[in-house]
Tab-separated table of C-alpha atoms in Angstrom:
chain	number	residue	atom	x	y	z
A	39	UNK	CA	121.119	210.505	131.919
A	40	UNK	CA	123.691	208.536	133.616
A	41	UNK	CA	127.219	209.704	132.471
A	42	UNK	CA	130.058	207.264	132.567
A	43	UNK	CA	133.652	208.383	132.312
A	44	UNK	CA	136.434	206.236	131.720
A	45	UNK	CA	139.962	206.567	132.344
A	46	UNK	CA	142.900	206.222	130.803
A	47	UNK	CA	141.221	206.701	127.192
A	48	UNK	CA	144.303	204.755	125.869
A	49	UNK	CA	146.940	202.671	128.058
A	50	UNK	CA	150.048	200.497	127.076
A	51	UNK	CA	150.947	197.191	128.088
A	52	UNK	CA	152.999	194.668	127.731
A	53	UNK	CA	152.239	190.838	127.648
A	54	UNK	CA	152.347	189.960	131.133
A	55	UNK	CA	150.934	193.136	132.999
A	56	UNK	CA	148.480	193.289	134.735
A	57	UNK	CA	146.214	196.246	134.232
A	58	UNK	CA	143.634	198.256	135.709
A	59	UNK	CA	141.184	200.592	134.610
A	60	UNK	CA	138.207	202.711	135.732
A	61	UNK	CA	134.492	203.723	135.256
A	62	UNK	CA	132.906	206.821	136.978
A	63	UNK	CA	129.602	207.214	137.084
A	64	UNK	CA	128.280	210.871	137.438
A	65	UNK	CA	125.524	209.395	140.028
A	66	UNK	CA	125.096	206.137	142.381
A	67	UNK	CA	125.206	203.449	140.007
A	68	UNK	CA	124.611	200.713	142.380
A	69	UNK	CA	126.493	197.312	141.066
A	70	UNK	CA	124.266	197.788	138.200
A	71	UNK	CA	127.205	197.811	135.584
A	72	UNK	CA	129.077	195.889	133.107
A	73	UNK	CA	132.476	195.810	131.082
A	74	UNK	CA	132.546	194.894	127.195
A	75	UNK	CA	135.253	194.018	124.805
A	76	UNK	CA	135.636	195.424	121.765
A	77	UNK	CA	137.999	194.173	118.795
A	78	UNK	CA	137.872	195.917	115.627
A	79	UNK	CA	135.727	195.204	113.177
A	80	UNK	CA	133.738	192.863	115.844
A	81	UNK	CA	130.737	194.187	117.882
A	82	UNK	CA	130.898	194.389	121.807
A	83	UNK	CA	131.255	191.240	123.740
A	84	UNK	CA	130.050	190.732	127.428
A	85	UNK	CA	132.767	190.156	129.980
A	86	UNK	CA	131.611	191.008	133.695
A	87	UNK	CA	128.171	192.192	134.500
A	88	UNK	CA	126.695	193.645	138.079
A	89	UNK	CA	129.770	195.126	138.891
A	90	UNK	CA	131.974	191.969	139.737
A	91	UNK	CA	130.163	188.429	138.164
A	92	UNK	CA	132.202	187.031	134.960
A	93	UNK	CA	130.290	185.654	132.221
A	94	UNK	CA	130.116	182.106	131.296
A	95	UNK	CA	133.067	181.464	129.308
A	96	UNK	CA	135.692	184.651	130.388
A	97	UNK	CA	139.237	183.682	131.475
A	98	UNK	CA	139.636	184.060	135.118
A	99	UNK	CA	142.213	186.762	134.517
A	100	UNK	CA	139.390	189.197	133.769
A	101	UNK	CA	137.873	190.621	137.092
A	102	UNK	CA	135.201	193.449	138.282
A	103	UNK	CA	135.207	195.427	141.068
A	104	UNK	CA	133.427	198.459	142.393
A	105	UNK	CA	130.139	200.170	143.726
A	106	UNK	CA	128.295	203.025	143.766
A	107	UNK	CA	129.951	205.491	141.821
A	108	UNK	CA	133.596	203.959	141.143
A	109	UNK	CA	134.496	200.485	139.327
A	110	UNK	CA	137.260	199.059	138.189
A	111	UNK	CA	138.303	196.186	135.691
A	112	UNK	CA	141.665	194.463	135.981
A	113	UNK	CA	143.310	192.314	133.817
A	114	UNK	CA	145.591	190.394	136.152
A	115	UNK	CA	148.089	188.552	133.091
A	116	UNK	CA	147.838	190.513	129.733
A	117	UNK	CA	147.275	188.065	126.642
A	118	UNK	CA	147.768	188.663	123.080
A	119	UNK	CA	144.090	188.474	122.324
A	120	UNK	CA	143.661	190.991	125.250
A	121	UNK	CA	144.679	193.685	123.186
A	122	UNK	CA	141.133	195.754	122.458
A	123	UNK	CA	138.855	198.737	123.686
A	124	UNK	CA	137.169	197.987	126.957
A	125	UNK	CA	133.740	199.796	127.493
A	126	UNK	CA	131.558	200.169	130.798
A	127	UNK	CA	127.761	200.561	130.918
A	128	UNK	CA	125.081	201.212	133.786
A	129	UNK	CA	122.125	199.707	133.390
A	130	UNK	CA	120.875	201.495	136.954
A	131	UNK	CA	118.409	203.351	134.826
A	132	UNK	CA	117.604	203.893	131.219
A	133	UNK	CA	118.647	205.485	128.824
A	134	UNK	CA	121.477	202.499	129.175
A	135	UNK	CA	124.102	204.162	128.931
A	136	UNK	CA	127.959	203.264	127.541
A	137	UNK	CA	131.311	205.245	128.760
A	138	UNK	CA	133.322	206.380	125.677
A	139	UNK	CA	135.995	203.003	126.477
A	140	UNK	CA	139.787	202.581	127.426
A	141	UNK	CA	141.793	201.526	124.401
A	142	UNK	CA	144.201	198.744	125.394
A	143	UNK	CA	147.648	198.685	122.954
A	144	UNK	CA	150.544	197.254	122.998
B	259	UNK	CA	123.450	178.780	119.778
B	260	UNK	CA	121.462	182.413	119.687
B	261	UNK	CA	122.870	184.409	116.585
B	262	UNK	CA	121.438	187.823	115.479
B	263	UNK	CA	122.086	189.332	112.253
B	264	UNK	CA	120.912	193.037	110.997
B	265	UNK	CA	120.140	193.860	107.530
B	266	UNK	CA	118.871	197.127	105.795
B	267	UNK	CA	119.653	199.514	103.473
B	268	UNK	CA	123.687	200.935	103.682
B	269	UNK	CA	122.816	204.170	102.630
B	270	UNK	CA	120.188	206.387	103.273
B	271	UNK	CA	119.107	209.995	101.861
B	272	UNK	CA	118.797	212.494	104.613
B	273	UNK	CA	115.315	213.647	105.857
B	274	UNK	CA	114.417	209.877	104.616
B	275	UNK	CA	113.578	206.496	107.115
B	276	UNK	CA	115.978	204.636	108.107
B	277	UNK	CA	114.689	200.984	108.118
B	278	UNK	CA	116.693	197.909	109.557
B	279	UNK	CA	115.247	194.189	110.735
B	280	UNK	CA	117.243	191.544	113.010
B	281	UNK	CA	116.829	188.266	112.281
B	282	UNK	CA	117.031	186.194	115.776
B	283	UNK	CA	118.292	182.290	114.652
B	284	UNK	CA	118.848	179.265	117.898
B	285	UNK	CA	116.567	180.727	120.094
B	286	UNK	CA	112.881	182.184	120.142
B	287	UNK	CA	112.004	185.767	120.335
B	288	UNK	CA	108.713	184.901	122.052
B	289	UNK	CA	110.341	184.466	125.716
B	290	UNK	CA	109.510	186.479	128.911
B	291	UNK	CA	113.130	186.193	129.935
B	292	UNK	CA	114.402	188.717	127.581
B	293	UNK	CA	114.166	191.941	125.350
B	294	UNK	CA	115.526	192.653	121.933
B	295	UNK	CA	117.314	196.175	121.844
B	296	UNK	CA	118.925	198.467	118.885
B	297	UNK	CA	122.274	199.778	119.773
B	298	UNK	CA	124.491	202.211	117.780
B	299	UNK	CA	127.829	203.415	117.544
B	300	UNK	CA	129.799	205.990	115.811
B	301	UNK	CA	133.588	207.298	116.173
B	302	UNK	CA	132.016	210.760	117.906
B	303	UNK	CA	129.766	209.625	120.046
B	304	UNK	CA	130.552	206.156	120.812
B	305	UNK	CA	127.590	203.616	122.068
B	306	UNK	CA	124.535	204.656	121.971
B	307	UNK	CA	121.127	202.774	123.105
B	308	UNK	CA	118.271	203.298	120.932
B	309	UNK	CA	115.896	201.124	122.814
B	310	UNK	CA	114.569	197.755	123.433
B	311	UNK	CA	111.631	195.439	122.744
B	312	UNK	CA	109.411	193.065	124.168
B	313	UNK	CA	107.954	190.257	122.024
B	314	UNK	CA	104.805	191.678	122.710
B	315	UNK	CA	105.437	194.701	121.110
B	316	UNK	CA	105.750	196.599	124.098
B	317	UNK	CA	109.076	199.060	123.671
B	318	UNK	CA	110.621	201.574	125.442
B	319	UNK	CA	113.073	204.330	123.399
B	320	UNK	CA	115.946	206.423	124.399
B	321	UNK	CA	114.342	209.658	125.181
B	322	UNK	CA	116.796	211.603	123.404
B	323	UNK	CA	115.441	209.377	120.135
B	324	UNK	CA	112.144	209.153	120.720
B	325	UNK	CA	110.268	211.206	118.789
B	326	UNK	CA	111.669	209.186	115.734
B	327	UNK	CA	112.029	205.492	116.494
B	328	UNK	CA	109.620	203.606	116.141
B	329	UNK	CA	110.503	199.257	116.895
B	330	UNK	CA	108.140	196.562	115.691
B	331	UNK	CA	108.017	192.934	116.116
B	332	UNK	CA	107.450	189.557	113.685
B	333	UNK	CA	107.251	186.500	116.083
B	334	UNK	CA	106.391	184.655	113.042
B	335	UNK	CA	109.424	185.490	110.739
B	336	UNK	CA	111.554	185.810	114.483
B	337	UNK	CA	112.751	189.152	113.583
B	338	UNK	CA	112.725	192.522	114.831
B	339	UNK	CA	112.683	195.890	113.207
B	340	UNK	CA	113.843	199.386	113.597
B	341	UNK	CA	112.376	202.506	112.373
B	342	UNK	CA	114.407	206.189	112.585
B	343	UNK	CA	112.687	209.014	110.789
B	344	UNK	CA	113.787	211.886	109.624
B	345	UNK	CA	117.543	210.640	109.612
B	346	UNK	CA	120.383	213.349	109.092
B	347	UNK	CA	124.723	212.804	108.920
B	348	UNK	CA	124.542	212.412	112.699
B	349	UNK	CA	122.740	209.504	112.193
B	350	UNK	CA	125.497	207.274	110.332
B	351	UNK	CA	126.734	204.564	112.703
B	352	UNK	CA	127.022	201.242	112.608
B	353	UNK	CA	123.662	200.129	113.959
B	354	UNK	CA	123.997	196.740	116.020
B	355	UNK	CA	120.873	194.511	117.299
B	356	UNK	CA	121.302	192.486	120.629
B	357	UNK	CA	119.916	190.406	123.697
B	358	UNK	CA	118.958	192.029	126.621
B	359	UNK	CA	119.099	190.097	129.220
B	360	UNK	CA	118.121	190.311	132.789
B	361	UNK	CA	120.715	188.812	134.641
B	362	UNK	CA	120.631	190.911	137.816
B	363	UNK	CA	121.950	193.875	135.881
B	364	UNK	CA	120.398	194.567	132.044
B	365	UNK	CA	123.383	193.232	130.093
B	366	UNK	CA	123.431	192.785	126.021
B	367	UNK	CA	124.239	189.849	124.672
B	368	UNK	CA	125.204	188.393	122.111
B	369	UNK	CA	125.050	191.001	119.687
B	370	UNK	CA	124.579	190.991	115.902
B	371	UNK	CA	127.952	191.590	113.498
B	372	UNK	CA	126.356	195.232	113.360
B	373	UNK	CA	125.529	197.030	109.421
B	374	UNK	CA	126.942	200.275	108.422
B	375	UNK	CA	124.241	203.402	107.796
B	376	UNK	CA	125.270	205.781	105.834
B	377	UNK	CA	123.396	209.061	105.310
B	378	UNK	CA	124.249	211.033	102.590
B	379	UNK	CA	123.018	212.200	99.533
């Protein structure tokens, strides 16, 4: 299985900030990957997908980068509502697998 | 506007199945475009796909849970099912039903509000 680490597990922020934070994969992921948001309470919620493309509907301020075996999602203005856990997945083969997220606080 | 919503049992006896159905609502099941996956997620182990479906029936399972899940389609009802067998503590999550979609890279979404599984005795 494809193992995804993510780092910083937690990272603080202030309205504002712009942020950045990473996915490893523990093998050539090609740009097969993709960032969720999580709130709590709420299931996952699709934000960029192959590596760098921003779904239908995501502020501008979200924004993927990354290939191969390193990726990176910035935030480049922190909101309020920006305030979640951020999880990567690969989807370069199955099992599909999720990294263990980056907790975003205040 | 596709909405998926999971319902089952919240609490399950160990060594018992584990049974859950998503109902799919604004959009068909029966398209080529997509699969219909089971996703989990607990506090230890975080995200974890179970597998995905086909409306034909046709799955494929995470290896590491394959030897007891077991998915199952209704195109007439538009719902999909999920079977675990043999459950045990590790199995309590909140189990989540989604889109799979093919849009260059296998992404899921939407996903349903996700139901809490208990197993305990």
């Amino acid at each position: 299985d494809i193992q995804l680490t993510q780092s910083p597990s937690s990272l603080s922020a202030s309205i504002g900030d712009r942020v950045t934070m990473s996915c490893r994969s523990s093998q050539s992921s090609s740009t097969f990957l993709n960032w969720y948001q999580q709130k709590p309470g709420t299931a996952p919620h699709l934000l960029v997908f192959a590596a760098v493309s921003l779904e239908s509907g995501v502020p501008s301020r979200f924004s993927g980068s990354g290939s191969g075996t390193d990726f990176n999602l910035t935030i480049s203005s922190l909101q309020p509502e920006d305030f979640a856990t951020y999880y990567c997945q690969q989807s370069y083969s199955p099992p599909y697998t999720f990294g263990r997220g980056t907790r975003l606080e205040i | 506007q596709l909405q998926l919503r999971e319902s089952g049992p919240g609490l399950v006896q160990p060594s018992e199945t584990l049974s859950l159905t998503c109902t799919v609502s604004g959009d068909s099941l029966i398209t080529p475009s997509y699969y219909w996956a089971w996703i989990r997620q607990t506090p230890g182990e975080g995200l974890q796909w179970i597998g995905h479906i086909f409306y034909t029936g046709s799955a494929t399972y995470n290896p590491s849970l394959r030897s007891r899940v077991t998915m199952s389609v209704d195109t007439s009802k538009n719902q999909f099912s999920l079977r675990l067998t043999s459950v045990a503590a590790a199995d309590t999550a909140v189990y989540y039903c989604a889109r799979d979609s093919r849009k260059v890279s296998i992404t899921f979404d939407p996903w349903g509000q996700g139901t809490l599984v208990t197993v305990s005795s």
